[in-house]
mmCIF file of C-alpha atoms in Angstrom:
data_model
loop_
_atom_site.group_PDB
_atom_site.id
_atom_site.type_symbol
_atom_site.label_atom_id
_atom_site.label_comp_id
_atom_site.label_asym_id
_atom_site.label_seq_id
_atom_site.Cartn_x
_atom_site.Cartn_y
_atom_site.Cartn_z
ATOM 1 C CA MET P 30 16.679 122.709 -45.474
ATOM 2 C CA GLU P 31 19.653 121.201 -47.065
ATOM 3 C CA ASP P 32 18.333 117.669 -46.863
ATOM 4 C CA GLY P 33 15.915 118.392 -49.686
ATOM 5 C CA ARG P 34 12.789 118.359 -47.528
ATOM 6 C CA ASN P 35 10.465 121.324 -47.062
ATOM 7 C CA GLY P 36 11.725 123.267 -44.122
ATOM 8 C CA LEU P 37 8.246 124.254 -42.940
ATOM 9 C CA PRO P 38 6.891 122.100 -40.076
ATOM 10 C CA ARG P 39 3.972 119.844 -40.881
ATOM 11 C CA PRO P 40 0.752 120.235 -38.994
ATOM 12 C CA PRO P 41 0.057 117.577 -36.350
ATOM 13 C CA ARG P 42 -2.012 114.530 -37.392
ATOM 14 C CA ARG P 43 -5.502 114.499 -36.152
ATOM 15 C CA ILE P 44 -6.435 111.642 -33.823
ATOM 16 C CA PRO P 45 -9.911 110.312 -34.161
ATOM 17 C CA ALA P 46 -12.166 111.089 -31.256
ATOM 18 C CA ASN P 47 -12.822 107.527 -30.391
ATOM 19 C CA ALA P 48 -9.147 106.446 -30.307
ATOM 20 C CA GLY P 49 -7.765 105.380 -26.984
ATOM 21 C CA SER P 50 -5.077 107.187 -25.234
ATOM 22 C CA LEU P 51 -1.499 106.360 -25.894
ATOM 23 C CA THR P 52 -1.171 104.936 -22.415
ATOM 24 C CA HIS P 53 -3.731 102.195 -23.195
ATOM 25 C CA LEU P 54 -2.315 100.980 -26.481
ATOM 26 C CA GLU P 55 -2.608 97.154 -26.809
ATOM 27 C CA ALA P 56 -0.600 94.742 -28.832
ATOM 28 C CA PRO P 57 -2.458 93.539 -31.849
ATOM 29 C CA SER P 58 -4.217 90.253 -31.209
ATOM 30 C CA ARG P 59 -3.323 87.101 -33.134
ATOM 31 C CA ARG P 60 -5.722 84.473 -34.338
ATOM 32 C CA ALA P 61 -5.525 81.351 -32.212
ATOM 33 C CA ALA P 62 -4.147 78.295 -33.987
ATOM 34 C CA PRO P 63 -6.893 75.831 -34.832
ATOM 35 C CA GLN P 64 -7.091 72.914 -32.282
ATOM 36 C CA PRO P 65 -7.214 69.330 -33.587
ATOM 37 C CA PRO P 66 -10.511 67.551 -33.006
ATOM 38 C CA PRO P 67 -10.644 65.305 -29.909
ATOM 39 C CA ARG P 68 -9.366 61.740 -30.507
ATOM 40 C CA ARG P 69 -11.999 59.123 -30.814
ATOM 41 C CA PRO P 70 -11.637 56.041 -28.529
ATOM 42 C CA TRP P 71 -9.360 53.270 -29.933
ATOM 43 C CA ILE P 72 -11.986 50.632 -30.552
ATOM 44 C CA PHE P 73 -9.568 47.850 -31.491
ATOM 45 C CA GLY P 74 -7.514 48.403 -28.332
ATOM 46 C CA ARG P 75 -10.587 48.212 -26.184
ATOM 47 C CA ILE P 76 -11.625 45.010 -27.911
ATOM 48 C CA LEU P 77 -8.124 43.549 -27.501
ATOM 49 C CA ALA P 78 -7.997 44.458 -23.808
ATOM 50 C CA GLY P 79 -11.375 42.864 -23.257
ATOM 51 C CA PHE P 80 -10.252 39.746 -25.090
ATOM 52 C CA VAL P 81 -7.141 39.474 -22.901
ATOM 53 C CA VAL P 82 -9.239 39.812 -19.749
ATOM 54 C CA LEU P 83 -11.594 37.146 -21.076
ATOM 55 C CA LEU P 84 -8.677 34.794 -21.738
ATOM 56 C CA VAL P 85 -7.377 35.346 -18.210
ATOM 57 C CA ILE P 86 -10.801 34.573 -16.761
ATOM 58 C CA ILE P 87 -11.164 31.456 -18.914
ATOM 59 C CA ALA P 88 -7.644 30.265 -18.043
ATOM 60 C CA ALA P 89 -8.251 30.812 -14.351
ATOM 61 C CA GLY P 90 -11.547 28.957 -14.553
ATOM 62 C CA ALA P 91 -10.000 26.132 -16.533
ATOM 63 C CA GLY P 92 -7.117 25.902 -14.059
ATOM 64 C CA ALA P 93 -9.504 25.771 -11.136
ATOM 65 C CA GLY P 94 -11.617 23.192 -12.937
ATOM 66 C CA TRP P 95 -8.558 21.082 -13.723
ATOM 67 C CA PHE P 96 -7.446 21.253 -10.095
ATOM 68 C CA VAL P 97 -10.874 20.254 -8.820
ATOM 69 C CA HIS P 98 -11.051 17.452 -11.398
ATOM 70 C CA GLU P 99 -7.609 16.149 -10.434
ATOM 71 C CA GLN P 100 -8.527 16.263 -6.756
ATOM 72 C CA ARG P 101 -11.669 14.298 -7.501
ATOM 73 C CA LEU P 102 -9.631 11.609 -9.274
ATOM 74 C CA ALA P 103 -6.714 11.469 -6.818
ATOM 75 C CA ILE P 104 -6.421 8.945 -4.000
ATOM 76 C CA LYS P 105 -4.962 9.678 -0.562
ATOM 77 C CA THR P 106 -3.302 6.396 0.286
ATOM 78 C CA ASP P 107 -2.641 7.126 3.959
ATOM 79 C CA GLU P 108 -6.299 7.886 4.604
ATOM 80 C CA VAL P 109 -7.470 4.877 2.579
ATOM 81 C CA LEU P 110 -5.109 2.497 4.414
ATOM 82 C CA LYS P 111 -6.341 3.787 7.760
ATOM 83 C CA SER P 112 -9.991 3.201 6.879
ATOM 84 C CA ALA P 113 -9.751 0.050 4.731
ATOM 85 C CA GLY P 114 -6.674 -1.655 6.212
ATOM 86 C CA PRO P 115 -8.478 -3.489 9.055
ATOM 87 C CA ALA P 116 -10.498 -5.464 6.468
ATOM 88 C CA VAL P 117 -7.342 -6.694 4.704
ATOM 89 C CA VAL P 118 -5.904 -9.945 6.117
ATOM 90 C CA ARG P 119 -3.028 -12.367 5.651
ATOM 91 C CA VAL P 120 -3.828 -15.863 4.401
ATOM 92 C CA LEU P 121 -1.478 -18.687 5.452
ATOM 93 C CA ALA P 122 -1.877 -22.326 4.495
ATOM 94 C CA THR P 123 -0.178 -25.681 4.286
ATOM 95 C CA THR P 124 -0.988 -27.134 0.874
ATOM 96 C CA CYS P 125 -0.122 -29.945 -1.473
ATOM 97 C CA GLY P 126 1.754 -27.672 -3.849
ATOM 98 C CA SER P 127 0.575 -24.037 -3.704
ATOM 99 C CA THR P 128 2.424 -21.053 -2.290
ATOM 100 C CA GLY P 129 0.519 -21.131 1.004
ATOM 101 C CA GLU P 130 0.743 -17.358 1.388
ATOM 102 C CA ALA P 131 -1.409 -14.477 0.190
ATOM 103 C CA SER P 132 -3.328 -11.390 1.173
ATOM 104 C CA GLY P 133 -7.109 -11.359 1.335
ATOM 105 C CA VAL P 134 -10.094 -9.163 2.092
ATOM 106 C CA LEU P 135 -12.962 -9.696 4.528
ATOM 107 C CA ILE P 136 -16.277 -9.059 2.779
ATOM 108 C CA ASP P 137 -19.214 -10.250 4.888
ATOM 109 C CA ASN P 138 -20.257 -12.958 7.362
ATOM 110 C CA GLY P 139 -16.652 -13.982 7.865
ATOM 111 C CA ARG P 140 -16.062 -14.687 4.175
ATOM 112 C CA VAL P 141 -12.692 -13.773 2.701
ATOM 113 C CA LEU P 142 -11.627 -13.320 -0.917
ATOM 114 C CA THR P 143 -8.062 -14.260 -1.803
ATOM 115 C CA ALA P 144 -5.912 -15.737 -4.590
ATOM 116 C CA ALA P 145 -6.673 -19.355 -5.466
ATOM 117 C CA SER P 146 -3.001 -19.910 -6.301
ATOM 118 C CA ALA P 147 -2.140 -19.694 -2.592
ATOM 119 C CA VAL P 148 -4.658 -22.214 -1.250
ATOM 120 C CA ALA P 149 -5.127 -24.912 -3.881
ATOM 121 C CA ASN P 150 -5.430 -28.377 -2.325
ATOM 122 C CA PRO P 151 -5.027 -27.141 1.243
ATOM 123 C CA ARG P 152 -4.471 -29.230 4.349
ATOM 124 C CA SER P 153 -5.025 -26.244 6.665
ATOM 125 C CA ILE P 154 -5.729 -22.490 6.359
ATOM 126 C CA VAL P 155 -5.678 -19.617 8.813
ATOM 127 C CA ILE P 156 -6.527 -15.947 8.537
ATOM 128 C CA VAL P 157 -4.314 -13.414 10.338
ATOM 129 C CA THR P 158 -5.931 -10.029 10.894
ATOM 130 C CA GLU P 159 -4.219 -6.671 10.776
ATOM 131 C CA ASP P 160 -4.167 -6.553 14.596
ATOM 132 C CA GLY P 161 -2.626 -10.039 14.869
ATOM 133 C CA ARG P 162 -5.662 -12.237 15.619
ATOM 134 C CA ILE P 163 -5.643 -15.702 14.055
ATOM 135 C CA ARG P 164 -8.714 -17.599 12.865
ATOM 136 C CA ARG P 165 -9.104 -20.928 11.089
ATOM 137 C CA ALA P 166 -10.721 -20.988 7.667
ATOM 138 C CA ASN P 167 -12.135 -23.399 5.096
ATOM 139 C CA LEU P 168 -11.980 -23.158 1.319
ATOM 140 C CA LEU P 169 -15.479 -22.843 -0.160
ATOM 141 C CA GLY P 170 -14.718 -22.537 -3.848
ATOM 142 C CA THR P 171 -12.522 -21.103 -6.590
ATOM 143 C CA SER P 172 -13.184 -19.310 -9.878
ATOM 144 C CA SER P 173 -11.677 -19.627 -13.322
ATOM 145 C CA ASP P 174 -10.072 -16.179 -13.000
ATOM 146 C CA GLY P 175 -8.140 -17.161 -9.887
ATOM 147 C CA VAL P 176 -10.339 -16.034 -6.983
ATOM 148 C CA ALA P 177 -10.793 -18.217 -3.906
ATOM 149 C CA VAL P 178 -13.605 -17.750 -1.377
ATOM 150 C CA LEU P 179 -12.815 -18.738 2.204
ATOM 151 C CA GLN P 180 -15.140 -19.109 5.168
ATOM 152 C CA SER P 181 -13.382 -18.103 8.352
ATOM 153 C CA ILE P 182 -14.377 -19.543 11.728
ATOM 154 C CA GLY P 183 -15.179 -16.918 14.335
ATOM 155 C CA LEU P 184 -13.689 -13.968 12.487
ATOM 156 C CA ASP P 185 -15.509 -10.794 13.393
ATOM 157 C CA GLY P 186 -14.466 -7.473 11.972
ATOM 158 C CA THR P 187 -15.536 -4.629 9.754
ATOM 159 C CA PRO P 188 -15.807 -5.948 6.190
ATOM 160 C CA MET P 189 -14.822 -4.042 3.077
ATOM 161 C CA HIS P 190 -17.827 -3.034 1.011
ATOM 162 C CA LEU P 191 -17.981 -3.538 -2.728
ATOM 163 C CA ALA P 192 -18.174 -0.270 -4.634
ATOM 164 C CA ALA P 193 -21.609 0.658 -5.966
ATOM 165 C CA ALA P 194 -20.147 1.080 -9.460
ATOM 166 C CA ASP P 195 -16.836 1.070 -11.277
ATOM 167 C CA PRO P 196 -14.884 4.288 -10.684
ATOM 168 C CA ASP P 197 -14.108 6.927 -13.302
ATOM 169 C CA PRO P 198 -11.667 5.300 -15.788
ATOM 170 C CA LYS P 199 -9.201 8.083 -14.983
ATOM 171 C CA ALA P 200 -9.546 7.774 -11.184
ATOM 172 C CA GLN P 201 -6.525 6.556 -9.247
ATOM 173 C CA ARG P 202 -6.644 3.121 -7.581
ATOM 174 C CA ALA P 203 -4.555 1.438 -4.885
ATOM 175 C CA LEU P 204 -3.588 -2.102 -3.887
ATOM 176 C CA ILE P 205 -3.493 -3.096 -0.208
ATOM 177 C CA GLY P 206 -1.546 -6.204 0.756
ATOM 178 C CA TYR P 207 1.165 -7.697 2.944
ATOM 179 C CA THR P 208 4.875 -8.184 2.552
ATOM 180 C CA ALA P 209 6.389 -11.599 3.231
ATOM 181 C CA ALA P 210 7.395 -10.255 6.658
ATOM 182 C CA GLY P 211 3.737 -9.569 7.470
ATOM 183 C CA LYS P 212 3.738 -5.777 7.098
ATOM 184 C CA GLN P 213 0.625 -4.229 5.569
ATOM 185 C CA THR P 214 1.311 -1.773 2.740
ATOM 186 C CA ILE P 215 -0.588 0.255 0.150
ATOM 187 C CA ASN P 216 0.582 1.113 -3.369
ATOM 188 C CA GLN P 217 -0.994 3.169 -6.131
ATOM 189 C CA VAL P 218 -1.628 1.136 -9.278
ATOM 190 C CA GLY P 219 -2.757 3.912 -11.623
ATOM 191 C CA SER P 220 -6.147 4.214 -13.262
ATOM 192 C CA THR P 221 -8.099 1.926 -15.557
ATOM 193 C CA ASP P 222 -7.128 4.128 -18.517
ATOM 194 C CA ASP P 223 -3.503 4.478 -17.416
ATOM 195 C CA PRO P 224 -2.619 1.445 -15.258
ATOM 196 C CA ARG P 225 0.679 0.935 -13.478
ATOM 197 C CA ALA P 226 2.456 -2.365 -14.047
ATOM 198 C CA LEU P 227 1.562 -4.611 -11.102
ATOM 199 C CA SER P 228 5.030 -6.163 -11.170
ATOM 200 C CA GLU P 229 6.398 -2.811 -9.940
ATOM 201 C CA VAL P 230 4.623 -3.121 -6.581
ATOM 202 C CA MET P 231 3.879 -6.846 -6.232
ATOM 203 C CA ASN P 232 5.345 -9.724 -4.299
ATOM 204 C CA THR P 233 3.892 -13.205 -3.858
ATOM 205 C CA ALA P 234 2.388 -12.314 -0.491
ATOM 206 C CA LYS P 235 0.334 -9.500 -2.082
ATOM 207 C CA LEU P 236 -1.525 -11.852 -4.431
ATOM 208 C CA GLY P 237 -5.144 -11.866 -3.292
ATOM 209 C CA GLY P 238 -4.928 -8.254 -2.165
ATOM 210 C CA PRO P 239 -7.879 -5.911 -2.804
ATOM 211 C CA VAL P 240 -7.772 -3.008 -5.238
ATOM 212 C CA VAL P 241 -9.678 -0.053 -3.783
ATOM 213 C CA ASP P 242 -10.969 3.342 -4.864
ATOM 214 C CA LYS P 243 -10.469 6.676 -3.093
ATOM 215 C CA SER P 244 -13.226 5.861 -0.594
ATOM 216 C CA GLY P 245 -11.676 2.505 0.350
ATOM 217 C CA SER P 246 -14.345 0.441 -1.409
ATOM 218 C CA LEU P 247 -13.475 -2.818 -3.165
ATOM 219 C CA ILE P 248 -13.229 -2.493 -6.956
ATOM 220 C CA GLY P 249 -10.967 -5.435 -7.833
ATOM 221 C CA LEU P 250 -8.771 -8.285 -6.584
ATOM 222 C CA VAL P 251 -5.247 -9.198 -7.706
ATOM 223 C CA THR P 252 -4.853 -12.858 -8.652
ATOM 224 C CA GLY P 253 -2.407 -14.984 -10.597
ATOM 225 C CA ALA P 254 -0.141 -17.990 -10.283
ATOM 226 C CA THR P 255 2.927 -15.704 -10.151
ATOM 227 C CA VAL P 256 3.710 -12.043 -9.737
ATOM 228 C CA GLN P 257 4.511 -11.770 -13.446
ATOM 229 C CA ALA P 258 1.140 -13.296 -14.369
ATOM 230 C CA SER P 259 -0.853 -11.218 -11.870
ATOM 231 C CA ALA P 260 -3.971 -9.374 -13.029
ATOM 232 C CA ILE P 261 -6.878 -7.486 -11.500
ATOM 233 C CA VAL P 262 -10.212 -9.332 -11.413
ATOM 234 C CA PRO P 263 -12.896 -6.659 -12.018
ATOM 235 C CA LEU P 264 -15.720 -5.633 -9.727
ATOM 236 C CA GLU P 265 -18.371 -7.217 -11.953
ATOM 237 C CA ASN P 266 -16.845 -10.680 -11.455
ATOM 238 C CA LEU P 267 -16.454 -10.239 -7.709
ATOM 239 C CA ARG P 268 -20.149 -9.430 -7.313
ATOM 240 C CA GLY P 269 -21.033 -12.889 -8.596
ATOM 241 C CA TYR P 270 -18.653 -14.635 -6.208
ATOM 242 C CA VAL P 271 -19.997 -12.931 -3.078
ATOM 243 C CA ALA P 272 -23.692 -13.054 -3.955
ATOM 244 C CA VAL P 273 -26.135 -14.884 -1.704
ATOM 245 C CA ALA P 274 -26.242 -17.554 -4.388
ATOM 246 C CA PRO P 275 -22.634 -17.392 -5.705
ATOM 247 C CA ALA P 276 -22.097 -17.781 -9.430
ATOM 248 C CA GLY P 277 -18.929 -18.855 -11.221
ATOM 249 C CA LEU P 278 -17.396 -20.827 -8.348
ATOM 250 C CA THR P 279 -16.262 -24.441 -8.351
ATOM 251 C CA VAL P 280 -16.632 -26.218 -5.023
ATOM 252 C CA ALA P 281 -13.190 -26.988 -3.636
ATOM 253 C CA THR P 282 -11.968 -30.040 -1.755
ATOM 254 C CA ALA P 283 -9.247 -30.298 0.843
ATOM 255 C CA GLY P 284 -5.897 -31.774 -0.099
ATOM 256 C CA ASP P 285 -4.977 -35.286 1.008
ATOM 257 C CA CYS P 286 -1.222 -35.344 0.386
ATOM 258 C CA PRO P 287 0.877 -36.818 3.224
ATOM 259 C CA HIS P 288 3.494 -34.049 3.084
ATOM 260 C CA SER P 289 2.055 -30.530 2.847
ATOM 261 C CA ARG P 290 4.046 -27.314 3.042
ATOM 262 C CA GLY P 291 3.518 -23.701 3.936
ATOM 263 C CA PRO P 292 5.423 -20.712 2.521
ATOM 264 C CA GLN P 293 9.063 -21.439 1.790
ATOM 265 C CA ILE P 294 10.628 -18.058 2.517
ATOM 266 C CA ALA P 295 13.254 -17.547 5.228
ATOM 267 C CA VAL P 296 11.870 -16.744 8.676
ATOM 268 C CA GLN P 297 13.550 -14.705 11.399
ATOM 269 C CA PRO P 298 12.223 -14.482 14.958
ATOM 270 C CA ALA P 299 11.264 -11.035 16.193
ATOM 271 C CA LEU P 300 13.889 -9.971 18.715
ATOM 272 C CA GLN P 301 12.165 -9.045 21.987
ATOM 273 C CA VAL P 302 15.390 -8.897 23.958
ATOM 274 C CA ALA P 303 18.400 -6.609 23.671
ATOM 275 C CA GLY P 304 20.264 -6.797 20.371
ATOM 276 C CA THR P 305 23.551 -7.990 21.866
ATOM 277 C CA PRO P 306 25.940 -10.080 19.744
ATOM 278 C CA LEU P 307 24.940 -13.220 21.695
ATOM 279 C CA ASN P 308 21.222 -12.581 21.290
ATOM 280 C CA VAL P 309 21.619 -11.912 17.564
ATOM 281 C CA GLU P 310 23.570 -15.185 17.256
ATOM 282 C CA VAL P 311 20.714 -17.039 18.986
ATOM 283 C CA GLN P 312 18.200 -15.271 16.733
ATOM 284 C CA ARG P 313 20.100 -16.491 13.660
ATOM 285 C CA LEU P 314 20.268 -20.087 14.984
ATOM 286 C CA LEU P 315 16.544 -20.304 15.752
ATOM 287 C CA GLY P 316 15.663 -18.499 12.524
ATOM 288 C CA ASN P 317 17.533 -21.192 10.586
ATOM 289 C CA TYR P 318 15.746 -23.852 12.618
ATOM 290 C CA VAL P 319 12.275 -22.485 11.801
ATOM 291 C CA THR P 320 13.129 -21.903 8.126
ATOM 292 C CA LEU P 321 14.487 -25.430 7.575
ATOM 293 C CA GLU P 322 11.518 -26.983 9.374
ATOM 294 C CA ASN P 323 9.171 -25.069 7.037
ATOM 295 C CA GLN P 324 11.186 -26.176 4.017
ATOM 296 C CA GLN P 325 11.251 -29.723 5.383
ATOM 297 C CA ASP P 326 14.982 -29.875 4.797
ATOM 298 C CA PHE P 327 15.515 -32.475 7.512
ATOM 299 C CA PRO P 328 19.115 -33.421 6.595
ATOM 300 C CA ARG P 329 20.294 -29.814 7.011
ATOM 301 C CA LEU P 330 18.421 -29.535 10.302
ATOM 302 C CA GLN P 331 20.778 -32.135 11.736
ATOM 303 C CA SER P 332 23.614 -29.608 11.442
ATOM 304 C CA LEU P 333 21.827 -27.378 13.982
ATOM 305 C CA TYR P 334 21.589 -30.148 16.605
ATOM 306 C CA SER P 335 24.125 -31.304 19.131
ATOM 307 C CA ALA P 336 25.227 -34.937 18.858
ATOM 308 C CA ARG P 337 23.055 -35.817 21.828
ATOM 309 C CA TYR P 338 19.935 -34.149 20.432
ATOM 310 C CA ALA P 339 20.485 -35.610 16.950
ATOM 311 C CA LYS P 340 20.345 -39.122 18.401
ATOM 312 C CA GLY P 341 16.785 -38.570 19.527
ATOM 313 C CA MET P 342 15.612 -36.161 16.796
ATOM 314 C CA THR P 343 16.629 -38.137 13.731
ATOM 315 C CA GLU P 344 15.711 -37.209 10.172
ATOM 316 C CA ASP P 345 12.899 -39.754 10.172
ATOM 317 C CA ARG P 346 11.485 -38.539 13.456
ATOM 318 C CA ASP P 347 11.692 -34.904 12.333
ATOM 319 C CA ARG P 348 9.867 -35.823 9.147
ATOM 320 C CA THR P 349 7.147 -37.702 11.045
ATOM 321 C CA ASN P 350 6.663 -34.816 13.470
ATOM 322 C CA HIS P 351 6.674 -32.007 10.901
ATOM 323 C CA GLN P 352 5.546 -33.399 7.566
ATOM 324 C CA THR P 353 2.502 -31.087 7.446
ATOM 325 C CA THR P 354 3.642 -28.202 9.677
ATOM 326 C CA TYR P 355 4.392 -24.558 9.064
ATOM 327 C CA PHE P 356 5.879 -22.302 11.774
ATOM 328 C CA PHE P 357 5.051 -18.580 11.727
ATOM 329 C CA ASN P 358 5.267 -15.419 13.849
ATOM 330 C CA PRO P 359 8.217 -16.595 15.991
ATOM 331 C CA LYS P 360 9.308 -14.279 18.829
ATOM 332 C CA LEU P 361 12.540 -14.595 20.771
ATOM 333 C CA THR P 362 11.489 -13.650 24.296
ATOM 334 C CA ASP P 363 14.420 -14.628 26.533
ATOM 335 C CA VAL P 364 18.099 -15.568 26.303
ATOM 336 C CA ALA P 365 20.320 -16.664 29.178
ATOM 337 C CA PRO P 366 23.276 -14.322 29.820
ATOM 338 C CA ASP P 367 25.681 -17.173 29.064
ATOM 339 C CA GLY P 368 23.659 -18.521 26.104
ATOM 340 C CA ALA P 369 22.714 -21.725 27.931
ATOM 341 C CA TYR P 370 19.112 -21.423 26.799
ATOM 342 C CA ALA P 371 16.689 -19.319 24.786
ATOM 343 C CA ARG P 372 12.932 -19.080 24.893
ATOM 344 C CA MET P 373 10.820 -18.671 21.773
ATOM 345 C CA SER P 374 7.057 -18.492 21.214
ATOM 346 C CA TYR P 375 5.589 -19.247 17.807
ATOM 347 C CA ASN P 376 2.525 -20.544 15.980
ATOM 348 C CA VAL P 377 2.447 -23.835 14.134
ATOM 349 C CA LEU P 378 -0.039 -24.698 11.391
ATOM 350 C CA PHE P 379 -0.640 -28.389 10.608
ATOM 351 C CA ALA P 380 -3.165 -30.790 9.070
ATOM 352 C CA PRO P 381 -6.146 -31.635 11.314
ATOM 353 C CA THR P 382 -5.417 -35.310 10.603
ATOM 354 C CA ALA P 383 -1.800 -35.098 11.737
ATOM 355 C CA LYS P 384 -0.637 -37.254 14.650
ATOM 356 C CA GLY P 385 -1.764 -35.643 17.904
ATOM 357 C CA ALA P 386 -3.745 -32.896 16.138
ATOM 358 C CA ASP P 387 -7.055 -33.909 17.727
ATOM 359 C CA GLY P 388 -8.949 -32.134 14.972
ATOM 360 C CA GLN P 389 -7.108 -28.837 15.466
ATOM 361 C CA ASN P 390 -4.960 -27.244 12.795
ATOM 362 C CA CYS P 391 -3.096 -24.413 14.535
ATOM 363 C CA ASN P 392 -1.448 -24.160 17.953
ATOM 364 C CA ARG P 393 0.530 -21.539 19.818
ATOM 365 C CA LEU P 394 3.708 -22.906 21.392
ATOM 366 C CA ASP P 395 6.128 -21.582 24.000
ATOM 367 C CA VAL P 396 9.395 -23.529 24.037
ATOM 368 C CA ARG P 397 12.738 -23.222 25.781
ATOM 369 C CA PHE P 398 15.685 -24.364 23.675
ATOM 370 C CA GLN P 399 18.643 -25.640 25.678
ATOM 371 C CA LEU P 400 21.776 -24.570 23.821
ATOM 372 C CA VAL P 401 25.375 -25.740 23.834
ATOM 373 C CA ARG P 402 28.484 -24.383 22.144
ATOM 374 C CA VAL P 403 30.579 -26.926 20.248
ATOM 375 C CA ASP P 404 33.800 -25.821 18.546
ATOM 376 C CA GLY P 405 32.614 -22.247 18.848
ATOM 377 C CA LYS P 406 29.236 -22.969 17.211
ATOM 378 C CA LEU P 407 25.949 -22.625 19.078
ATOM 379 C CA LEU P 408 23.698 -25.715 18.720
ATOM 380 C CA ILE P 409 20.295 -26.914 19.946
ATOM 381 C CA ASP P 410 20.788 -29.507 22.676
ATOM 382 C CA ARG P 411 17.225 -30.021 23.928
ATOM 383 C CA THR P 412 13.708 -28.538 23.787
ATOM 384 C CA VAL P 413 11.414 -28.057 26.758
ATOM 385 C CA PRO P 414 7.754 -26.924 26.431
ATOM 386 C CA MET P 415 7.085 -24.005 28.779
ATOM 387 C CA ALA P 416 3.291 -24.117 28.489
ATOM 388 C CA THR P 417 0.559 -26.388 27.233
ATOM 389 C CA PRO P 418 -0.145 -25.683 23.531
ATOM 390 C CA VAL P 419 -3.275 -23.619 22.965
ATOM 391 C CA SER P 420 -5.280 -23.020 19.822
ATOM 392 C CA CYS P 421 -4.008 -20.148 17.691
ATOM 393 C CA ASP P 422 -7.458 -18.553 17.694
ATOM 394 C CA THR P 423 -7.523 -18.291 21.489
ATOM 395 C CA ASP P 424 -7.471 -14.544 22.227
#
C-alpha cells in the first residue's frame, strides 16, 4: 500500500469467551459523589424557640394576673350606689352659726354619722332619706376630728355596715353624698396609696358623706369646716364613735340663740305644672320668697309684697315669725291661668321653742299665694293656708 502500512490484512482480534455480546454493551459506571453527613439539630435555635414560647406564656399569665388584680381593686360605682345609697341621708338643721346642711350615713339603731361642722349648736335637725322621708334627730356628741353622731327619731332603714378591715391600699374607694339640690351622687376618690383630691368632687352638702369600698361597706367619713379643709376620717376612728360604749365623743348641747338659720343657698320650687312663661315667672317669684326667708333678709322680702300685704307683713313681723325657720323641698303644684294665685307645698324647720311650735320642730305646709301684678311685676298679695300643718315625719 502506498500509505506506508502493510498491505496484508490483520487477523481478527479474539474476544474472550466470557465477554458479552455487542448488543449488551453498557456505559461504564461512575462512582457516586460522596453525600454530606446529615445535619445535626440546631440546638441554639431550639433553645431560643423554647425561650420565646416561655416568654409568651409568662406574659400571658402576667397579663391575666394583672387584669384579675385590677378587677379585684376596681369599684363599680353604679352597683355600689344601688346597694349602699339607701343608707345615705341628707342632714338639714337650723343652727346658731353652722352650715346647717350635710350628708350622713345611717349605721344602726337609728344613729347617723355626719359632719360636726353642719350641726354645731343646733336649734333643730332633721334627716331626709333617699326616698324622701323626713325624721327628726338629736345631736348626741361630736369628735375632735369633726364627726357628729345623731340619734334619729323613728328612722327605720337598712344601715350601712362598717367594713371588717381597711381595704387594700391600692383598692379604689368612692364617696356618696348629696348636691345642694338634694340629688344623691357617687364619685370615685382614688385609693389610699393614690388618693384623688376631695376638692375635685366635693361641695358643702357632701360633707359628712360616707367613703365606701367596692362592697358598699363604710371605710371612712368626709368631715371638715369647709370643702378645702375636708379630710377622710378613717375606719379605726369611726369604730370608736359607734361602739356600744362610744369613745372619743364630747356630749353636745342644743343651741340657744334667738335667731338660728338653715342653709343659705338659693332655693327654687320644683315645677309640677306646665313650664309656661307665666308658671316660670311664678316659680321665680316664690323661689325668691323662700330664699330670702331662709337668709332672713327681711328688708328685701318687702320688695316681693304688694303694698297691702306689706302693711300687715312688716319687717318686724316677718322677723318674729321666721327668726328660726328654714324652708325646704318647695313644690309649685298649681297656678291660675291668669296668674291670680299659685299653690305651693313645702316643709319648714324651726326651733321647738319657737312661738306656736308646741314642741315640734318641722311641719309640712300647703299654702295658696294670692298674686297681683303691679307695673308689670308679679307680687304676693296674700297667703291662705290650704290645709292644717302636719309634722314633717308624718308619712
